[in-house]
XYZ file of C-alpha atoms in Angstrom:
702
model
C 48.319 -23.857 -15.725
C 45.315 -21.800 -15.538
C 47.021 -20.580 -12.336
C 50.004 -19.639 -14.165
C 48.191 -17.895 -17.176
C 45.840 -15.692 -14.726
C 48.485 -14.217 -13.440
C 51.723 -14.827 -15.653
C 51.843 -10.806 -17.368
C 49.929 -11.042 -20.961
C 52.431 -10.547 -23.405
C 52.372 -7.760 -26.216
C 49.920 -9.829 -29.349
C 51.313 -8.779 -32.421
C 50.284 -9.294 -36.068
C 46.380 -9.999 -36.871
C 46.559 -12.644 -33.601
C 46.330 -9.973 -31.801
C 42.405 -9.443 -31.696
C 41.561 -13.098 -31.572
C 44.617 -13.946 -28.434
C 43.162 -10.579 -26.454
C 40.063 -11.201 -26.824
C 41.040 -15.080 -25.568
C 42.342 -13.586 -22.648
C 39.803 -10.075 -21.460
C 36.975 -13.965 -21.720
C 39.653 -15.410 -19.352
C 40.129 -12.346 -17.152
C 36.744 -12.416 -16.801
C 35.110 -15.375 -15.960
C 38.367 -15.681 -13.140
C 37.100 -12.300 -11.794
C 33.213 -13.593 -12.170
C 34.568 -16.066 -9.906
C 36.542 -14.827 -7.517
C 33.051 -11.843 -7.056
C 30.832 -14.964 -6.552
C 33.011 -16.894 -4.274
C 33.980 -13.099 -2.021
C 30.021 -11.715 -2.496
C 28.371 -14.778 -2.221
C 29.892 -17.764 -0.416
C 31.756 -15.735 2.316
C 34.768 -18.001 0.733
C 37.503 -16.219 -1.315
C 40.509 -18.020 -2.522
C 42.623 -15.343 -3.235
C 44.464 -11.918 -1.335
C 43.626 -8.774 -2.442
C 46.506 -8.267 -4.459
C 46.529 -11.091 -6.789
C 42.081 -9.820 -7.428
C 43.585 -6.779 -7.719
C 46.241 -7.551 -10.298
C 43.398 -9.229 -12.815
C 41.696 -6.837 -12.622
C 43.995 -3.816 -14.182
C 44.521 -6.179 -16.499
C 41.546 -6.504 -17.548
C 41.098 -2.631 -17.639
C 44.621 -2.280 -19.312
C 43.391 -4.889 -22.257
C 39.505 -3.315 -22.886
C 41.239 0.327 -22.828
C 43.583 -0.834 -25.545
C 41.173 -2.569 -27.318
C 37.896 -0.810 -26.231
C 35.907 -2.939 -29.213
C 36.582 -6.584 -26.230
C 34.562 -4.572 -23.350
C 30.887 -5.872 -22.880
C 28.097 -5.400 -21.104
C 29.266 -7.925 -18.330
C 32.807 -6.823 -17.741
C 33.552 -6.500 -14.542
C 34.958 -3.238 -15.499
C 31.628 -2.187 -16.238
C 30.137 -2.281 -12.487
C 31.558 1.741 -11.746
C 31.477 4.551 -13.867
C 28.336 5.791 -15.335
C 27.722 9.486 -15.584
C 25.295 10.995 -13.135
C 22.106 10.838 -14.454
C 18.895 13.792 -14.005
C 16.875 11.023 -13.235
C 15.727 7.680 -13.184
C 13.402 6.236 -16.079
C 10.106 5.159 -15.313
C 10.119 1.006 -15.728
C 6.531 -0.809 -16.137
C 6.768 -4.253 -14.440
C 5.114 -6.500 -17.135
C 4.346 -9.516 -14.633
C 3.610 -6.799 -11.345
C 5.566 -6.728 -7.817
C 3.233 -6.645 -5.346
C 3.106 -6.992 -1.708
C 2.203 -9.774 0.409
C -0.134 -9.587 3.265
C 1.343 -8.810 6.528
C 0.579 -11.065 9.691
C 0.122 -8.827 12.417
C 0.112 -11.361 15.279
C 3.356 -11.928 15.753
C 2.591 -15.087 18.371
C 2.084 -18.766 16.867
C -1.853 -18.357 16.120
C -0.563 -16.520 13.181
C 1.085 -18.660 11.227
C -2.267 -21.227 12.043
C -4.526 -18.150 10.878
C -2.582 -17.766 7.204
C -2.529 -22.140 7.937
C -6.320 -22.567 7.863
C -7.200 -19.254 5.172
C -5.088 -21.670 2.335
C -6.762 -24.623 3.704
C -9.932 -23.503 3.294
C -9.629 -21.459 -0.149
C -9.053 -24.610 -1.357
C -11.252 -26.847 0.281
C -9.603 -29.083 2.223
C -10.318 -30.833 5.190
C -8.401 -31.559 8.781
C -8.500 -35.395 7.063
C -6.355 -34.139 4.341
C -2.025 -33.510 4.460
C -0.755 -30.852 5.410
C 0.362 -28.083 2.650
C 3.948 -27.875 2.106
C 5.381 -24.547 2.453
C 8.148 -22.481 1.126
C 9.681 -20.331 4.432
C 12.367 -17.925 4.540
C 13.708 -14.964 5.967
C 11.996 -11.224 5.386
C 14.659 -9.082 4.724
C 14.527 -5.293 5.485
C 15.951 -3.488 2.466
C 14.393 -2.464 -1.003
C 13.087 -4.404 -3.189
C 14.634 -4.606 -6.808
C 13.577 -6.710 -10.086
C 16.400 -7.536 -12.335
C 16.331 -8.664 -16.091
C 18.291 -10.317 -17.791
C 18.257 -11.347 -21.763
C 20.263 -14.483 -22.801
C 21.871 -14.329 -19.358
C 23.342 -10.984 -19.407
C 22.127 -8.487 -16.806
C 20.775 -5.331 -19.150
C 17.869 -3.795 -16.116
C 17.466 -2.947 -12.768
C 14.455 -1.114 -10.679
C 13.087 0.066 -7.992
C 9.686 -1.614 -6.970
C 8.400 1.094 -7.335
C 3.568 1.703 -6.537
C 4.190 -2.083 -7.584
C 3.027 -1.684 -11.672
C 5.840 0.869 -11.941
C 9.203 1.332 -11.138
C 12.351 3.367 -11.606
C 15.402 2.634 -13.809
C 18.520 2.088 -11.653
C 20.589 -0.691 -13.821
C 23.583 1.728 -13.427
C 23.741 1.512 -9.848
C 22.270 -1.829 -9.418
C 25.431 -2.736 -12.250
C 27.847 -1.716 -8.715
C 26.132 -4.794 -6.108
C 28.785 -7.703 -6.791
C 27.059 -9.516 -4.920
C 25.051 -9.226 -8.044
C 25.986 -11.074 -11.239
C 26.263 -9.482 -14.494
C 26.246 -13.139 -16.319
C 24.088 -15.570 -15.642
C 26.193 -18.926 -15.332
C 23.669 -21.656 -16.975
C 26.433 -24.134 -17.452
C 26.260 -26.153 -20.760
C 22.846 -25.295 -21.432
C 21.211 -22.119 -23.041
C 19.730 -19.351 -20.475
C 17.126 -18.604 -20.377
C 15.605 -15.835 -23.503
C 13.965 -13.336 -20.863
C 14.316 -13.550 -17.083
C 13.020 -11.541 -14.555
C 14.326 -12.049 -10.497
C 13.605 -10.939 -8.134
C 14.955 -9.956 -5.092
C 16.114 -7.147 -2.180
C 19.193 -4.666 -1.507
C 20.365 -4.745 1.302
C 22.705 -4.167 4.014
C 25.108 -5.996 6.568
C 25.313 -4.416 9.247
C 28.552 -4.625 9.958
C 29.212 -2.479 6.618
C 26.464 -0.307 7.729
C 28.874 0.278 11.059
C 32.398 0.606 8.891
C 30.024 2.184 5.623
C 29.275 5.038 9.426
C 32.833 4.971 10.676
C 34.342 6.225 7.081
C 30.619 9.276 7.092
C 32.213 10.515 9.982
C 36.466 10.254 9.930
C 35.271 12.332 6.943
C 33.724 14.426 8.662
C 29.987 13.698 6.339
C 27.129 13.011 7.460
C 25.906 9.832 9.320
C 23.319 7.284 8.006
C 20.394 6.458 9.985
C 20.062 2.352 9.815
C 21.258 -0.368 7.257
C 17.753 -0.161 5.610
C 18.141 3.269 4.619
C 21.396 3.435 3.734
C 20.355 0.569 1.195
C 17.847 2.007 -0.065
C 19.448 6.224 -0.426
C 22.265 4.273 -1.557
C 19.918 2.525 -5.081
C 18.558 6.146 -5.785
C 22.308 8.209 -5.471
C 21.656 9.503 -9.792
C 25.699 9.383 -9.656
C 26.489 5.390 -9.999
C 29.751 6.185 -8.752
C 28.514 6.907 -4.857
C 26.661 3.484 -5.312
C 29.545 2.017 -5.950
C 31.474 3.414 -2.656
C 28.404 1.907 -0.753
C 28.755 -1.960 0.201
C 25.775 -3.052 -0.730
C 24.376 -6.713 -0.448
C 21.031 -8.749 -2.171
C 19.319 -11.809 -1.849
C 17.145 -13.390 -4.863
C 13.491 -14.755 -3.854
C 11.596 -14.668 -6.983
C 10.716 -14.665 -10.224
C 8.877 -12.292 -12.790
C 8.481 -12.427 -16.560
C 10.062 -15.603 -17.344
C 10.374 -16.235 -21.313
C 12.463 -18.674 -22.818
C 12.818 -21.573 -19.701
C 10.914 -24.221 -18.357
C 9.694 -23.608 -15.127
C 10.397 -25.778 -12.159
C 7.478 -27.820 -10.375
C 7.716 -25.584 -6.415
C 9.212 -22.399 -6.009
C 11.652 -24.002 -3.790
C 13.317 -25.639 -6.717
C 12.719 -22.252 -8.582
C 14.988 -20.560 -5.408
C 17.298 -23.384 -5.868
C 17.678 -22.988 -10.271
C 18.793 -18.805 -8.943
C 21.495 -20.604 -6.693
C 22.635 -22.323 -9.477
C 22.674 -19.184 -12.250
C 25.309 -17.855 -9.562
C 22.427 -15.318 -7.882
C 23.069 -15.676 -3.417
C 20.160 -17.238 -1.990
C 19.242 -16.521 1.872
C 20.827 -20.567 3.559
C 18.147 -20.209 6.221
C 15.374 -21.323 4.236
C 13.330 -24.563 4.747
C 10.662 -26.464 2.875
C 8.109 -27.335 5.898
C 4.131 -29.386 6.142
C 1.239 -27.447 7.239
C 1.146 -25.155 10.325
C 2.800 -26.596 13.442
C 6.439 -26.316 10.879
C 5.608 -22.909 10.024
C 5.306 -21.626 13.435
C 8.858 -24.201 14.096
C 10.694 -21.562 11.902
C 9.433 -18.590 12.683
C 10.497 -19.862 16.592
C 14.021 -20.714 15.371
C 14.558 -17.717 12.919
C 13.490 -15.534 16.583
C 16.274 -16.962 18.553
C 18.785 -16.234 15.652
C 17.646 -13.030 14.698
C 20.108 -10.773 17.209
C 23.318 -13.158 15.355
C 22.410 -12.736 11.731
C 24.614 -10.203 9.609
C 21.942 -8.558 7.974
C 18.315 -7.192 9.762
C 15.319 -8.981 8.973
C 11.354 -8.065 10.639
C 9.881 -11.273 10.087
C 9.371 -14.167 8.111
C 7.376 -15.297 4.608
C 5.631 -17.930 4.416
C 4.695 -19.220 0.636
C 3.053 -22.258 -0.849
C 5.902 -23.956 -2.191
C 3.774 -25.679 -5.358
C 3.425 -23.005 -8.318
C 0.414 -24.828 -9.110
C -0.689 -24.270 -5.732
C 0.182 -21.075 -6.676
C -2.035 -20.587 -9.394
C -5.072 -21.634 -7.717
C -4.894 -20.007 -4.990
C -4.837 -16.198 -6.722
C -5.437 -13.069 -5.553
C -7.261 -11.108 -3.588
C -6.875 -7.296 -4.131
C -3.113 -6.655 -5.504
C -1.932 -9.220 -2.383
C -1.254 -13.470 -3.310
C -3.808 -15.532 -1.491
C -0.426 -18.376 -1.342
C 1.678 -16.280 0.358
C 2.215 -13.952 3.759
C 4.849 -11.621 6.250
C 4.637 -12.750 9.814
C 6.137 -9.941 11.777
C 7.813 -10.040 14.775
C 7.707 -8.228 18.003
C 8.453 -4.545 17.526
C 11.997 -3.262 18.694
C 11.159 -0.786 22.426
C 12.585 1.884 24.147
C 11.833 3.639 27.591
C 11.265 7.675 26.960
C 8.431 10.102 28.680
C 6.267 12.105 27.001
C 6.582 15.748 27.062
C 3.067 17.160 26.095
C -0.442 15.422 24.203
C -1.456 16.769 21.242
C -4.729 16.469 19.088
C -4.854 15.871 14.727
C -7.906 16.293 13.041
C -7.580 14.297 10.310
C -9.539 14.203 6.800
C -12.455 13.086 7.902
C -12.928 14.734 11.287
C -11.127 12.367 13.206
C -9.972 13.551 16.391
C -6.394 11.620 16.893
C -4.592 12.493 19.860
C -1.013 11.643 19.629
C 2.050 11.908 22.009
C 5.115 14.124 21.725
C 7.481 12.500 22.569
C 11.525 12.884 24.465
C 13.512 11.849 21.047
C 14.231 8.386 21.122
C 15.825 6.082 18.619
C 13.867 3.128 18.029
C 13.588 0.298 15.237
C 16.753 2.147 13.623
C 14.932 6.216 13.051
C 14.452 8.873 15.569
C 11.221 8.611 17.157
C 9.354 11.927 19.005
C 5.381 11.245 17.985
C 3.264 8.104 18.828
C -0.291 7.821 18.283
C -2.825 7.237 21.428
C -6.052 6.380 18.189
C -8.278 8.168 20.854
C -9.098 8.892 23.893
C -10.732 5.345 25.494
C -7.141 4.151 24.526
C -5.408 6.756 26.892
C -7.681 5.794 29.487
C -6.927 2.181 29.630
C -2.881 2.822 29.561
C -3.071 5.032 32.061
C -1.451 8.028 29.748
C -0.606 11.373 30.941
C 1.965 14.139 30.404
C 5.043 13.680 32.382
C 4.858 10.009 31.907
C 7.982 7.772 30.947
C 6.588 5.382 29.189
C 8.000 2.224 26.893
C 7.521 2.545 23.164
C 7.608 0.964 20.487
C 7.281 0.685 16.383
C 3.876 -1.173 15.546
C 4.563 -2.788 12.842
C 7.807 -0.856 11.921
C 5.718 1.823 10.450
C 3.143 4.012 12.980
C 5.307 4.378 16.551
C 2.624 3.701 19.796
C 3.167 3.210 23.365
C 2.398 -0.068 24.693
C 3.032 0.970 28.527
C 3.215 3.450 31.274
C 5.628 2.824 33.709
C 3.881 3.079 36.485
C 6.721 3.693 39.288
C 8.474 6.633 37.541
C 5.304 9.086 37.859
C 5.996 12.400 38.749
C 3.743 13.836 41.474
C 3.371 16.747 38.908
C 1.755 13.932 35.972
C -0.689 16.554 34.212
C -4.017 13.725 32.635
C -5.461 14.374 29.032
C -8.879 15.646 27.910
C -10.630 15.641 24.602
C -10.661 19.210 23.772
C -15.044 20.194 23.069
C -13.859 22.792 20.626
C -12.374 21.273 17.922
C -8.439 22.617 17.619
C -8.389 23.297 13.815
C -11.752 25.269 13.173
C -13.372 25.752 16.245
C -16.230 23.538 15.146
C -18.100 21.626 18.154
C -16.508 18.082 18.887
C -19.220 15.295 18.861
C -18.699 11.983 20.743
C -21.852 9.610 19.715
C -23.338 6.577 21.322
C -21.001 3.219 21.365
C -18.026 5.771 18.982
C -14.517 5.249 20.711
C -13.627 8.940 18.167
C -14.286 12.119 18.318
C -14.707 14.163 15.310
C -15.441 17.763 14.018
C -18.986 18.402 13.322
C -18.319 21.167 11.067
C -17.746 18.819 8.212
C -18.120 21.411 5.393
C -15.441 24.046 7.265
C -12.902 22.499 9.275
C -9.672 23.401 6.603
C -8.619 19.274 7.887
C -11.738 17.914 6.239
C -11.868 20.545 3.482
C -10.048 18.578 0.486
C -12.336 15.296 1.463
C -15.770 17.424 1.922
C -15.123 18.527 -1.567
C -13.763 15.506 -3.381
C -17.383 13.680 -1.955
C -19.001 17.263 -3.187
C -18.000 16.650 -6.771
C -18.099 12.713 -6.653
C -20.754 11.173 -9.738
C -23.134 10.378 -6.970
C -23.082 13.989 -5.657
C -23.579 16.545 -7.322
C -21.470 15.099 -9.645
C -19.642 17.432 -10.470
C -16.904 16.414 -14.018
C -13.679 17.137 -13.902
C -13.078 18.351 -10.499
C -10.804 15.890 -9.337
C -8.400 14.878 -6.153
C -5.583 16.616 -8.404
C -7.816 19.495 -9.515
C -8.996 19.801 -5.199
C -5.978 20.264 -3.848
C -4.388 22.654 -6.069
C -7.807 24.810 -4.929
C -7.339 23.939 -1.178
C -3.226 25.036 -0.773
C -3.683 28.099 -2.504
C -6.606 29.262 -0.712
C -8.737 29.921 -3.322
C -11.498 27.605 -1.710
C -12.041 27.890 1.157
C -15.902 25.786 1.260
C -17.740 23.746 -1.597
C -20.036 27.000 -1.944
C -16.716 28.954 -2.766
C -16.110 26.761 -6.321
C -18.901 28.298 -7.494
C -17.261 31.780 -7.304
C -14.951 30.226 -9.598
C -14.248 31.990 -13.162
C -12.615 30.088 -16.400
C -9.844 32.329 -16.158
C -9.170 30.763 -12.305
C -9.314 27.335 -13.035
C -6.993 28.539 -16.315
C -4.650 29.450 -13.805
C -4.271 25.883 -11.887
C -1.351 23.422 -13.387
C -1.882 20.919 -16.208
C -5.295 22.982 -16.979
C -5.309 23.815 -20.186
C -8.100 27.091 -21.559
C -10.501 23.910 -22.977
C -9.905 21.896 -19.913
C -11.467 25.116 -17.512
C -14.346 25.593 -20.089
C -15.386 22.329 -19.477
C -14.746 22.716 -15.784
C -17.155 25.475 -15.144
C -19.694 24.024 -17.205
C -19.907 20.893 -15.347
C -20.325 23.282 -11.982
C -22.879 25.198 -14.165
C -24.428 22.143 -14.839
C -24.353 20.348 -11.300
C -26.459 23.725 -9.632
C -29.718 21.466 -11.022
C -29.836 18.889 -9.023
C -32.170 16.461 -6.680
C -32.169 17.483 -3.079
C -31.277 13.449 -2.326
C -27.941 14.403 -4.123
C -27.793 17.815 -2.106
C -28.175 15.435 0.996
C -25.345 12.735 0.100
C -23.180 15.851 -0.986
C -22.898 17.808 2.154
C -20.500 14.622 3.298
C -22.824 13.955 6.983
C -21.830 10.866 8.918
C -23.667 7.762 8.250
C -25.563 9.657 5.659
C -24.955 7.548 2.591
C -27.443 7.535 -1.278
C -30.122 5.020 0.391
C -30.477 7.599 3.401
C -30.423 10.242 1.658
C -33.198 9.463 -0.379
C -35.060 8.236 2.826
C -34.046 12.233 4.238
C -35.492 13.520 1.075
C -38.854 11.289 0.439
C -39.703 11.994 4.337
C -39.344 15.583 5.133
C -40.000 16.623 1.570
C -37.316 19.954 1.744
C -33.604 21.178 3.021
C -35.521 23.413 5.867
C -37.851 20.684 7.184
C -35.127 18.448 7.273
C -32.672 20.600 8.590
C -35.222 21.696 11.481
C -35.883 18.434 12.333
C -35.833 17.230 16.023
C -34.485 14.007 17.275
C -38.202 11.557 17.407
C -38.965 12.994 14.034
C -35.789 11.226 12.412
C -35.952 8.317 14.123
C -39.513 7.943 13.828
C -38.056 7.343 9.910
C -37.853 3.497 10.045
C -34.245 3.310 9.163
C -32.478 5.622 11.059
C -31.517 4.563 15.056
C -30.249 6.880 17.486
C -26.877 7.357 16.128
C -27.440 8.427 13.107
C -29.961 10.588 13.890
C -27.498 12.541 16.515
C -25.111 12.794 14.013
C -27.493 14.778 11.433
C -28.559 16.988 14.695
C -25.149 17.563 15.154
C -24.739 18.764 11.789
C -27.317 20.502 10.779
C -27.020 22.604 14.725
C -23.782 23.755 13.747
C -23.924 27.181 12.213
C -20.747 26.951 10.109
C -22.254 24.523 7.670
C -25.914 26.198 7.994
C -23.567 28.830 6.523
C -22.299 26.998 3.481
C -25.709 25.807 2.804
C -27.228 29.179 2.659
C -23.802 29.764 0.092
C -24.651 27.356 -1.931
C -27.678 28.331 -2.406
C -27.085 31.775 -2.975
C -24.407 30.048 -5.457
C -27.847 28.961 -7.311
C -28.281 25.224 -6.459
C -31.303 24.523 -6.866
C -33.871 20.628 -6.947
C -37.492 20.341 -7.656
C -38.819 20.112 -5.300
C -40.780 17.063 -4.182
C -43.792 14.856 -2.120
C -42.890 14.209 1.024
C -43.632 10.687 1.831
C -43.907 9.562 -1.678
C -46.150 6.222 -2.432
C -46.716 4.360 -5.266
C -46.854 1.098 -6.554
C -43.860 -0.426 -4.613
C -43.618 1.315 -1.776
C -43.313 -1.165 1.205
C -40.503 -2.915 -1.073
C -36.847 -3.352 -0.830
C -34.888 -4.267 -3.200
C -31.045 -4.923 -3.943
C -29.798 -4.283 -7.850
C -27.193 -6.443 -8.964
C -25.433 -6.899 -12.890
C -25.700 -4.574 -15.788
C -29.664 -4.134 -16.932
C -30.415 -4.225 -20.670
C -31.384 -0.849 -21.562
C -31.192 0.811 -17.929
C -27.862 2.305 -15.661
C -28.411 1.491 -12.434
C -28.940 4.629 -10.954
C -31.768 4.855 -13.805
C -33.333 1.820 -12.263
C -32.358 2.995 -9.432
C -34.209 6.018 -9.694
C -37.429 3.852 -11.028
C -38.076 2.398 -8.418
C -37.727 5.254 -5.376
C -40.087 6.853 -8.143
C -42.666 4.029 -7.633
C -41.829 4.338 -3.711
C -39.804 1.572 -3.348
C -36.695 1.252 -1.619
C -33.292 0.151 -2.783
C -30.243 -1.056 -0.687
C -27.211 -2.133 -0.666
C -26.912 -5.735 0.197
C -29.480 -8.750 0.776
C -31.191 -9.477 4.243
C -34.292 -11.138 4.959
C -36.239 -7.526 5.190
C -35.053 -7.372 0.857
C -38.273 -8.192 -0.483
C -36.273 -8.536 -4.552
C -33.292 -8.796 -6.184
C -33.086 -6.960 -9.654
C -30.786 -9.082 -11.275
C -28.966 -8.133 -14.724
C -25.624 -9.799 -16.407
C -23.124 -10.760 -13.827
C -24.903 -10.595 -11.618
C -22.075 -12.425 -8.581
C -22.435 -13.714 -4.884
C -25.441 -11.352 -4.563
C -27.299 -13.345 -6.902
C -26.635 -16.561 -4.595
C -26.938 -14.841 -2.030
C -30.363 -13.787 -2.536
C -30.941 -17.379 -3.517
C -29.887 -19.183 -0.633
C -32.292 -16.271 1.352
C -35.223 -17.628 -1.195
C -35.996 -13.773 -2.257
C -37.695 -13.472 -5.326
C -35.282 -12.242 -8.233
C -36.230 -10.306 -10.776
C -35.311 -8.882 -14.475
C -35.505 -5.929 -15.251
C -38.750 -6.617 -16.945
C -40.545 -8.010 -14.815
C -39.600 -4.516 -12.315
C -41.529 -2.494 -15.203
C -44.132 -4.279 -15.347
C -44.609 -4.202 -11.284
C -44.413 -0.543 -11.103
C -47.350 -0.163 -14.010
C -49.412 -3.284 -12.556
C -47.808 -3.516 -9.173
C -48.815 -6.680 -6.880
C -50.001 -7.022 -3.669
C -47.902 -7.842 -0.947
C -48.863 -11.329 -0.165
C -48.641 -12.362 -4.339
C -44.212 -10.816 -3.976
C -43.632 -13.418 -1.400
C -44.962 -16.387 -2.838
C -42.868 -16.385 -6.315
């Protein structure tokens, strides 16, 4: 009866019963089309022909055209036809879409490492039973969040930065694997539920799409992932509707009005009952060995899968355990992505260039004959450093095996020695920076080479300026990364000294810089001219020289001139400065370009009170570590009081620490001090020591 009713031609209703009859018919058609969509796009088991499906769809279109009041947000006809958007509105994720830590060890030990880490976090021993995990595939697509209210899809959003994504609701509606209304059966649907998942493109669909593109004389797509991501970010949903996109659900965001199951596996089962596609390869496994078995099994199936994956994902199955394990930074402790080895291809090294990074590090980069690897055309590959080139014996002209390490950064795996041409040329690290011409240094025990022109080199300019302006350096309030980026990009600043030549009008001409902000920044620059020697030394950004070392140098030498002219023996005569740090300081001050910038800074008016070299005081010879919040002093003020009294402040506790100064919420530093039996002071005790110093013998017994 239902089948006959669905495919019969509806007679035109008449009289008062027309709206009711049309509404009932529209509801029946919507339900039937949704069921056919689920069987076709999710179950891959259609039960009607395309012609029969099209007849249902056309009938519903006609009914809604005659009775626009019958159109509902979950109607299949609403999947296509939205007007083009000028831009995607921002969507704030109430529950952040956090990234999962990646286990780069593609062998079995990667699973063991994760299991051991979880057991350690839970305090389990070898005698405790194995942990239950849910093992899933790691899809190579675009992460999205679907928001359903009272069972109806109301919003689709991209992951974005995890906190804020883009509203792609119109495009999400075109993905036929995604139900517009959840199937909750006889039970009421959740009041609100956010379902997280991956939009992807099946390989066969990708090939057919490219066939159509070629036939139409249009640009083809590189790989399924890029095609899926690009399709979802079309401002015209009519274009997205023509792209064969698929979807897998794999988790939840915010949920209200629905009782959560006890396990992640039960969550996925529930999502499947709601009518969402959930991958069938998921398995509940126990302990590391079963994780390994799953990883190996999927590796064997990988090429036969109808879609691309780049690994598998392990999650603690119990939601209670997930909550107990929590997060570290922005990654859950209870989950990990376990990658597979990247794809590899042969190509040739045409040249080796050297790039200079923001910190001055020189990185050799192989320029390759273009090769298609892991879905992209690769023309560059990192060689990391000179030692790595020597170890692999990479030469210009060599045939090499290249892969995308972690499917992100291309790298050379090995040289095909038997294909080496006679004119293959060995690489030599340049002695001068290829950007600024400053001397290149490589310190003893270091694998990386660096440009010594920290204050001058254009490649380091933004990083050097940001450090120079920092709160613990010159403390130029308002001079942040956005302003510095504009100053450098507009060639307004070549070095830190140029900052002090800029006027209020110069700053006011920058983007998003009002007159008052420009005036405040000028005032902050003027204020920064009065500083201290140790702050100025730290602001220079000498490699290895942190705040504590800068204070040691200022106290020991007493003047900048004495420091700049110090030799190796004078530097290593300071207890905390070893050979590597001494060489770094010598290289910095021996570079003429750095000295020129320092001279320009002094000419600009930067000054400080001269200090007595190697000052002594009641805390001379004592080393302090600060932790927690003090009652009346800031950390900077306490630091300064200790240094002025002859003491030293370091960042971490060791056996050489004399005292730990602890305030409220001291954290793990206090526990470590107690474990090492290091005396702990409060603020009052420190002030008493400064005013009435105790002997060094007395401090060891407190």
